C-alpha cells in the first residue's frame, strides 16, 4: 500500500526511500497530515506517485516516475515542490485541483503522457524556474476559474499548445504569464500561448517556433489582442523598457490598474 499518513500522525518525514509497485499511490498524505519528502524514488505505482488531500507537503529532490496516474496530485492542500524530477508518467506530471495551492520551483517535468502541470478550477499554482519538456499535452494548462502565474520557466517540445494553454472563459482570469522561454514543436496543435479570454494578466518574452503556422495569442484588456508570430529563429528578448510597457498595458506589476 505504500506510505499512508493521516492525522493524528500530523508530521511525517520520508528521506531517501524507494517506494514502488503499489496498488495505490506510492505516498498518500491526507486528513491534516503534513509531509516532508526528501530524495525519495517513487515509481510504478497504480494510483500515482504522491497524493496529497486535505493536508500539506514539501517535496525536495524526489524522483517520481513511471506511475500509472499523475506523478503528484494535490487536492484541497498546500504543497511546495522544489528540485524534483517528475517524468515518464502515464498521465500529467502534476495536477492541482479542489482549491489546491502549489508552488513549483526548479523542477524538471518531462516525458509525461498528459500535461506537465494541470491546474483545475479553483486551484492556484505558481511556477518559477522549472523546465517542462516533451509532454503529450501542453506544458501548463489553466482551467476556467484557476489562478496563478508562470515566470522564468523553460517549456520545450510539448504538444497541444506547446507552452501554456489557458482554457478560461471568465474575466479577469487572474493568471500572469511572463519571462518564459517557450520552444514550440512543429506538431503543436496550437500556438505556444493560447489565451481563450480577454485576460488582463499577460506579458511575453522569448519564443522559438519550429512550425511555420505556430503563433502566440495573448489577450490584454485595454490593449487589444496581441499576436506574436513565431519563426524558426529565436525572437530577440524584450528589454526592460519594452517589458514594462507591455506589463502596464496588460495590467501587470507596479502602477497597474486593479
mmCIF file of C-alpha atoms in Angstrom:
data_model
loop_
_atom_site.group_PDB
_atom_site.id
_atom_site.type_symbol
_atom_site.label_atom_id
_atom_site.label_comp_id
_atom_site.label_asym_id
_atom_site.label_seq_id
_atom_site.Cartn_x
_atom_site.Cartn_y
_atom_site.Cartn_z
ATOM 1 C CA UNK A 1 0.000 0.000 0.000
ATOM 2 C CA UNK A 2 2.998 2.342 0.005
ATOM 3 C CA UNK A 3 3.178 5.055 2.701
ATOM 4 C CA UNK A 4 -0.090 6.353 4.158
ATOM 5 C CA UNK A 5 -0.009 9.317 6.569
ATOM 6 C CA UNK A 6 -3.015 10.988 8.180
ATOM 7 C CA UNK A 7 -3.947 12.888 11.336
ATOM 8 C CA UNK A 8 -3.107 12.404 14.217
ATOM 9 C CA UNK A 9 0.217 11.484 12.615
ATOM 10 C CA UNK A 10 0.394 15.179 11.842
ATOM 11 C CA UNK A 11 4.028 15.339 10.697
ATOM 12 C CA UNK A 12 5.839 12.727 8.655
ATOM 13 C CA UNK A 13 9.318 12.876 7.120
ATOM 14 C CA UNK A 14 10.422 10.473 4.404
ATOM 15 C CA UNK A 15 14.091 10.600 3.385
ATOM 16 C CA UNK A 16 15.745 8.585 0.623
ATOM 17 C CA UNK A 17 13.271 5.736 0.356
ATOM 18 C CA UNK A 18 12.284 3.730 -2.698
ATOM 19 C CA UNK A 19 8.532 3.182 -2.987
ATOM 20 C CA UNK A 20 7.228 1.229 -5.951
ATOM 21 C CA UNK A 21 4.765 -1.326 -7.352
ATOM 22 C CA UNK A 22 1.879 -0.468 -5.022
ATOM 23 C CA UNK A 23 -1.800 -0.752 -5.986
ATOM 24 C CA UNK A 24 -2.481 2.767 -4.708
ATOM 25 C CA UNK A 25 -0.411 5.941 -4.671
ATOM 26 C CA UNK A 26 3.167 5.448 -3.579
ATOM 27 C CA UNK A 27 2.804 8.119 -0.863
ATOM 28 C CA UNK A 28 -0.541 9.420 0.464
ATOM 29 C CA UNK A 29 -0.729 12.416 2.821
ATOM 30 C CA UNK A 30 -4.208 13.468 3.901
ATOM 31 C CA UNK A 31 -6.662 14.494 6.638
ATOM 32 C CA UNK A 32 -4.472 17.178 8.170
ATOM 33 C CA UNK A 33 -1.110 15.435 7.887
ATOM 34 C CA UNK A 34 2.000 17.452 6.987
ATOM 35 C CA UNK A 35 4.695 15.692 5.000
ATOM 36 C CA UNK A 36 8.327 16.409 4.130
ATOM 37 C CA UNK A 37 9.627 14.235 1.308
ATOM 38 C CA UNK A 38 13.338 14.370 0.505
ATOM 39 C CA UNK A 39 15.321 12.351 -2.003
ATOM 40 C CA UNK A 40 12.814 9.540 -2.484
ATOM 41 C CA UNK A 41 12.306 7.395 -5.581
ATOM 42 C CA UNK A 42 8.584 6.843 -6.178
ATOM 43 C CA UNK A 43 7.738 4.809 -9.243
ATOM 44 C CA UNK A 44 5.492 2.246 -10.928
ATOM 45 C CA UNK A 45 2.534 2.834 -8.612
ATOM 46 C CA UNK A 46 -1.015 2.281 -9.834
ATOM 47 C CA UNK A 47 -2.719 5.437 -8.494
ATOM 48 C CA UNK A 48 0.137 7.872 -8.911
ATOM 49 C CA UNK A 49 3.345 8.794 -7.179
ATOM 50 C CA UNK A 50 2.394 11.255 -4.419
ATOM 51 C CA UNK A 51 -1.221 12.040 -3.445
ATOM 52 C CA UNK A 52 -1.895 14.953 -1.060
ATOM 53 C CA UNK A 53 -5.506 15.518 0.054
ATOM 54 C CA UNK A 54 -6.588 17.998 2.744
ATOM 55 C CA UNK A 55 -3.052 18.155 4.050
ATOM 56 C CA UNK A 56 0.241 19.852 3.263
ATOM 57 C CA UNK A 57 3.613 18.763 1.978
ATOM 58 C CA UNK A 58 7.086 19.901 0.949
ATOM 59 C CA UNK A 59 8.814 17.831 -1.717
ATOM 60 C CA UNK A 60 12.556 18.253 -2.308
ATOM 61 C CA UNK A 61 14.776 16.416 -4.778
ATOM 62 C CA UNK A 62 12.498 13.413 -5.294
ATOM 63 C CA UNK A 63 12.449 11.230 -8.405
ATOM 64 C CA UNK A 64 8.830 10.441 -9.339
ATOM 65 C CA UNK A 65 8.438 8.383 -12.496
ATOM 66 C CA UNK A 66 6.563 5.738 -14.463
ATOM 67 C CA UNK A 67 3.413 5.926 -12.344
ATOM 68 C CA UNK A 68 0.084 4.962 -13.905
ATOM 69 C CA UNK A 69 -1.748 8.101 -12.697
ATOM 70 C CA UNK A 70 -0.388 11.646 -12.368
ATOM 71 C CA UNK A 71 3.002 11.907 -10.701
ATOM 72 C CA UNK A 72 1.982 14.374 -7.965
ATOM 73 C CA UNK A 73 -1.687 15.066 -7.158
ATOM 74 C CA UNK A 74 -2.603 17.990 -4.887
ATOM 75 C CA UNK A 75 -6.254 18.120 -3.780
ATOM 76 C CA UNK A 76 -7.515 20.813 -1.381
ATOM 77 C CA UNK A 77 -3.980 21.056 0.000
ATOM 78 C CA UNK A 78 -0.914 23.281 0.067
ATOM 79 C CA UNK A 79 2.331 21.958 -1.351
ATOM 80 C CA UNK A 80 5.783 23.166 -2.354
ATOM 81 C CA UNK A 81 7.785 21.213 -4.937
ATOM 82 C CA UNK A 82 11.456 22.112 -5.288
ATOM 83 C CA UNK A 83 14.126 20.420 -7.380
ATOM 84 C CA UNK A 84 12.146 17.279 -8.160
ATOM 85 C CA UNK A 85 12.195 15.146 -11.291
ATOM 86 C CA UNK A 86 8.719 14.081 -12.399
ATOM 87 C CA UNK A 87 8.813 12.088 -15.594
ATOM 88 C CA UNK A 88 7.627 9.247 -17.801
ATOM 89 C CA UNK A 89 4.243 9.056 -16.080
ATOM 90 C CA UNK A 90 1.184 7.812 -17.926
ATOM 91 C CA UNK A 91 -0.821 10.982 -17.210
ATOM 92 C CA UNK A 92 0.006 14.519 -16.032
ATOM 93 C CA UNK A 93 3.241 15.321 -14.282
ATOM 94 C CA UNK A 94 1.463 17.393 -11.607
ATOM 95 C CA UNK A 95 -2.261 18.064 -11.166
ATOM 96 C CA UNK A 96 -3.700 20.590 -8.688
ATOM 97 C CA UNK A 97 -7.444 20.662 -8.008
ATOM 98 C CA UNK A 98 -10.276 21.305 -5.496
ATOM 99 C CA UNK A 99 -8.827 24.569 -4.082
ATOM 100 C CA UNK A 100 -5.312 23.138 -4.012
ATOM 101 C CA UNK A 101 -2.410 25.604 -3.904
ATOM 102 C CA UNK A 102 1.089 24.766 -5.045
ATOM 103 C CA UNK A 103 4.444 26.428 -5.631
ATOM 104 C CA UNK A 104 6.806 24.727 -8.085
ATOM 105 C CA UNK A 105 10.408 25.924 -8.272
ATOM 106 C CA UNK A 106 13.335 24.410 -10.119
ATOM 107 C CA UNK A 107 11.678 21.130 -11.040
ATOM 108 C CA UNK A 108 12.270 19.019 -14.149
ATOM 109 C CA UNK A 109 8.995 17.679 -15.548
ATOM 110 C CA UNK A 110 9.282 15.717 -18.758
ATOM 111 C CA UNK A 111 8.038 12.900 -20.972
ATOM 112 C CA UNK A 112 4.647 12.589 -19.286
ATOM 113 C CA UNK A 113 1.533 11.255 -21.005
ATOM 114 C CA UNK A 114 -0.560 14.365 -20.287
ATOM 115 C CA UNK A 115 0.253 17.972 -19.429
ATOM 116 C CA UNK A 116 3.345 18.868 -17.484
ATOM 117 C CA UNK A 117 1.180 20.707 -14.944
ATOM 118 C CA UNK A 118 -2.629 20.803 -14.952
ATOM 119 C CA UNK A 119 -4.330 23.483 -12.844
ATOM 120 C CA UNK A 120 -8.042 22.822 -12.451
ATOM 121 C CA UNK A 121 -10.906 25.119 -11.460
ATOM 122 C CA UNK A 122 -10.431 26.889 -8.094
ATOM 123 C CA UNK A 123 -6.796 25.772 -7.833
ATOM 124 C CA UNK A 124 -3.815 28.134 -7.776
ATOM 125 C CA UNK A 125 -0.252 27.388 -8.887
ATOM 126 C CA UNK A 126 2.927 29.465 -9.021
ATOM 127 C CA UNK A 127 5.696 28.190 -11.308
ATOM 128 C CA UNK A 128 9.222 29.597 -11.380
ATOM 129 C CA UNK A 129 12.473 28.253 -12.777
ATOM 130 C CA UNK A 130 11.058 24.928 -13.935
ATOM 131 C CA UNK A 131 11.830 23.025 -17.119
ATOM 132 C CA UNK A 132 8.887 21.187 -18.693
ATOM 133 C CA UNK A 133 9.728 19.165 -21.801
ATOM 134 C CA UNK A 134 8.289 16.637 -24.214
ATOM 135 C CA UNK A 135 4.909 16.110 -22.559
ATOM 136 C CA UNK A 136 1.990 14.792 -24.602
ATOM 137 C CA UNK A 137 -0.126 17.862 -23.841
ATOM 138 C CA UNK A 138 0.785 21.492 -23.116
ATOM 139 C CA UNK A 139 3.460 22.344 -20.581
ATOM 140 C CA UNK A 140 0.870 24.036 -18.331
ATOM 141 C CA UNK A 141 -2.924 24.175 -18.586
ATOM 142 C CA UNK A 142 -5.137 26.512 -16.556
ATOM 143 C CA UNK A 143 -8.835 25.640 -16.395
ATOM 144 C CA UNK A 144 -11.558 28.257 -16.153
ATOM 145 C CA UNK A 145 -11.522 29.688 -12.641
ATOM 146 C CA UNK A 146 -7.917 28.661 -11.961
ATOM 147 C CA UNK A 147 -5.309 31.156 -10.852
ATOM 148 C CA UNK A 148 -1.560 31.569 -10.556
ATOM 149 C CA UNK A 149 1.477 32.642 -12.522
ATOM 150 C CA UNK A 150 4.269 31.192 -14.605
ATOM 151 C CA UNK A 151 7.556 33.076 -14.682
ATOM 152 C CA UNK A 152 11.116 32.313 -15.837
ATOM 153 C CA UNK A 153 10.358 28.755 -16.918
ATOM 154 C CA UNK A 154 11.529 26.810 -19.966
ATOM 155 C CA UNK A 155 8.830 24.948 -21.917
ATOM 156 C CA UNK A 156 10.218 22.864 -24.767
ATOM 157 C CA UNK A 157 8.834 20.290 -27.177
ATOM 158 C CA UNK A 158 5.424 19.877 -25.555
ATOM 159 C CA UNK A 159 2.321 19.165 -27.648
ATOM 160 C CA UNK A 160 -1.259 20.507 -27.601
ATOM 161 C CA UNK A 161 -0.161 24.114 -27.433
ATOM 162 C CA UNK A 162 3.493 23.681 -26.608
ATOM 163 C CA UNK A 163 3.642 26.222 -23.789
ATOM 164 C CA UNK A 164 0.709 27.483 -21.745
ATOM 165 C CA UNK A 165 -2.951 26.929 -22.545
ATOM 166 C CA UNK A 166 -5.474 28.989 -20.624
ATOM 167 C CA UNK A 167 -8.908 27.429 -21.016
ATOM 168 C CA UNK A 168 -10.520 30.429 -19.377
ATOM 169 C CA UNK A 169 -13.881 31.958 -20.084
ATOM 170 C CA UNK A 170 -14.132 34.258 -17.072
ATOM 171 C CA UNK A 171 -12.553 37.699 -16.861
ATOM 172 C CA UNK A 172 -10.234 38.642 -15.355
ATOM 173 C CA UNK A 173 -8.580 35.253 -15.285
ATOM 174 C CA UNK A 174 -6.051 36.118 -12.580
ATOM 175 C CA UNK A 175 -3.168 34.450 -14.407
ATOM 176 C CA UNK A 176 0.227 36.037 -15.135
ATOM 177 C CA UNK A 177 2.464 34.624 -17.883
ATOM 178 C CA UNK A 178 5.809 36.368 -18.159
ATOM 179 C CA UNK A 179 9.536 35.854 -18.911
ATOM 180 C CA UNK A 180 9.248 32.237 -20.048
ATOM 181 C CA UNK A 181 11.273 30.631 -22.843
ATOM 182 C CA UNK A 182 8.880 28.590 -24.987
ATOM 183 C CA UNK A 183 10.101 26.273 -27.727
ATOM 184 C CA UNK A 184 7.222 25.012 -29.834
ATOM 185 C CA UNK A 185 7.328 21.691 -31.703
ATOM 186 C CA UNK A 186 6.254 21.581 -35.325
ATOM 187 C CA UNK A 187 3.269 19.350 -34.461
ATOM 188 C CA UNK A 188 1.874 21.576 -31.705
ATOM 189 C CA UNK A 189 -1.887 21.811 -32.122
ATOM 190 C CA UNK A 190 -1.974 25.488 -31.129
ATOM 191 C CA UNK A 191 0.433 28.328 -30.633
ATOM 192 C CA UNK A 192 2.736 28.443 -27.670
ATOM 193 C CA UNK A 193 0.404 30.710 -25.723
ATOM 194 C CA UNK A 194 -3.316 30.341 -26.167
ATOM 195 C CA UNK A 195 -5.427 32.715 -24.088
ATOM 196 C CA UNK A 196 -9.097 31.957 -24.618
ATOM 197 C CA UNK A 197 -10.289 35.064 -22.838
ATOM 198 C CA UNK A 198 -9.611 38.791 -22.774
ATOM 199 C CA UNK A 199 -7.303 38.266 -19.810
ATOM 200 C CA UNK A 200 -5.634 41.387 -18.465
ATOM 201 C CA UNK A 201 -2.743 39.399 -16.995
ATOM 202 C CA UNK A 202 -0.272 38.505 -19.701
ATOM 203 C CA UNK A 203 3.184 39.501 -20.921
ATOM 204 C CA UNK A 204 5.528 37.540 -23.142
ATOM 205 C CA UNK A 205 9.213 37.301 -23.875
ATOM 206 C CA UNK A 206 11.342 34.899 -25.873
ATOM 207 C CA UNK A 207 9.861 32.164 -28.061
ATOM 208 C CA UNK A 208 11.210 29.793 -30.678
ATOM 209 C CA UNK A 209 8.779 28.239 -33.120
ATOM 210 C CA UNK A 210 9.508 25.193 -35.250
ATOM 211 C CA UNK A 211 6.232 25.317 -37.159
ATOM 212 C CA UNK A 212 5.547 27.965 -39.782
ATOM 213 C CA UNK A 213 1.948 28.428 -38.627
ATOM 214 C CA UNK A 214 2.611 28.488 -34.885
ATOM 215 C CA UNK A 215 1.591 31.735 -33.206
ATOM 216 C CA UNK A 216 1.253 33.127 -29.708
ATOM 217 C CA UNK A 217 -2.021 34.756 -28.725
ATOM 218 C CA UNK A 218 -2.091 36.853 -25.574
ATOM 219 C CA UNK A 219 -5.245 38.704 -24.556
ATOM 220 C CA UNK A 220 -4.832 42.024 -22.804
ATOM 221 C CA UNK A 221 -7.746 44.179 -21.675
ATOM 222 C CA UNK A 222 -7.400 47.762 -22.833
ATOM 223 C CA UNK A 223 -4.619 46.851 -25.248
ATOM 224 C CA UNK A 224 -6.476 44.642 -27.694
ATOM 225 C CA UNK A 225 -5.259 41.190 -28.606
ATOM 226 C CA UNK A 226 -1.521 40.859 -29.126
ATOM 227 C CA UNK A 227 -0.295 38.274 -31.610
ATOM 228 C CA UNK A 228 3.365 37.319 -31.808
ATOM 229 C CA UNK A 229 4.225 35.236 -34.870
ATOM 230 C CA UNK A 230 6.806 32.558 -34.260
ATOM 231 C CA UNK A 231 9.623 31.911 -36.689
ATOM 232 C CA UNK A 232 12.320 29.287 -36.943
ATOM 233 C CA UNK A 233 14.746 31.667 -35.254
ATOM 234 C CA UNK A 234 14.730 32.991 -31.670
ATOM 235 C CA UNK A 235 12.832 36.222 -31.158
ATOM 236 C CA UNK A 236 15.043 38.853 -29.550
ATOM 237 C CA UNK A 237 14.080 39.150 -25.855
ATOM 238 C CA UNK A 238 12.338 42.326 -24.817
ATOM 239 C CA UNK A 239 14.418 44.860 -22.961
ATOM 240 C CA UNK A 240 13.267 46.192 -19.574
ATOM 241 C CA UNK A 241 11.520 49.270 -21.030
ATOM 242 C CA UNK A 242 9.620 47.230 -23.605
ATOM 243 C CA UNK A 243 8.594 44.689 -20.982
ATOM 244 C CA UNK A 244 7.390 47.458 -18.651
ATOM 245 C CA UNK A 245 5.224 48.896 -21.434
ATOM 246 C CA UNK A 246 3.632 45.513 -22.123
ATOM 247 C CA UNK A 247 3.152 44.846 -18.420
ATOM 248 C CA UNK A 248 1.411 48.163 -17.942
ATOM 249 C CA UNK A 249 -0.845 47.527 -20.925
ATOM 250 C CA UNK A 250 -1.685 44.082 -19.607
ATOM 251 C CA UNK A 251 -2.269 45.255 -16.051
ATOM 252 C CA UNK A 252 0.774 43.547 -14.522
ATOM 253 C CA UNK A 253 3.199 44.981 -11.977
ATOM 254 C CA UNK A 254 3.646 48.302 -10.273
ATOM 255 C CA UNK A 255 1.305 51.021 -11.352
ATOM 256 C CA UNK A 256 -1.177 48.643 -12.965
ATOM 257 C CA UNK A 257 -4.870 49.282 -12.553
ATOM 258 C CA UNK A 258 -6.574 47.000 -10.053
#
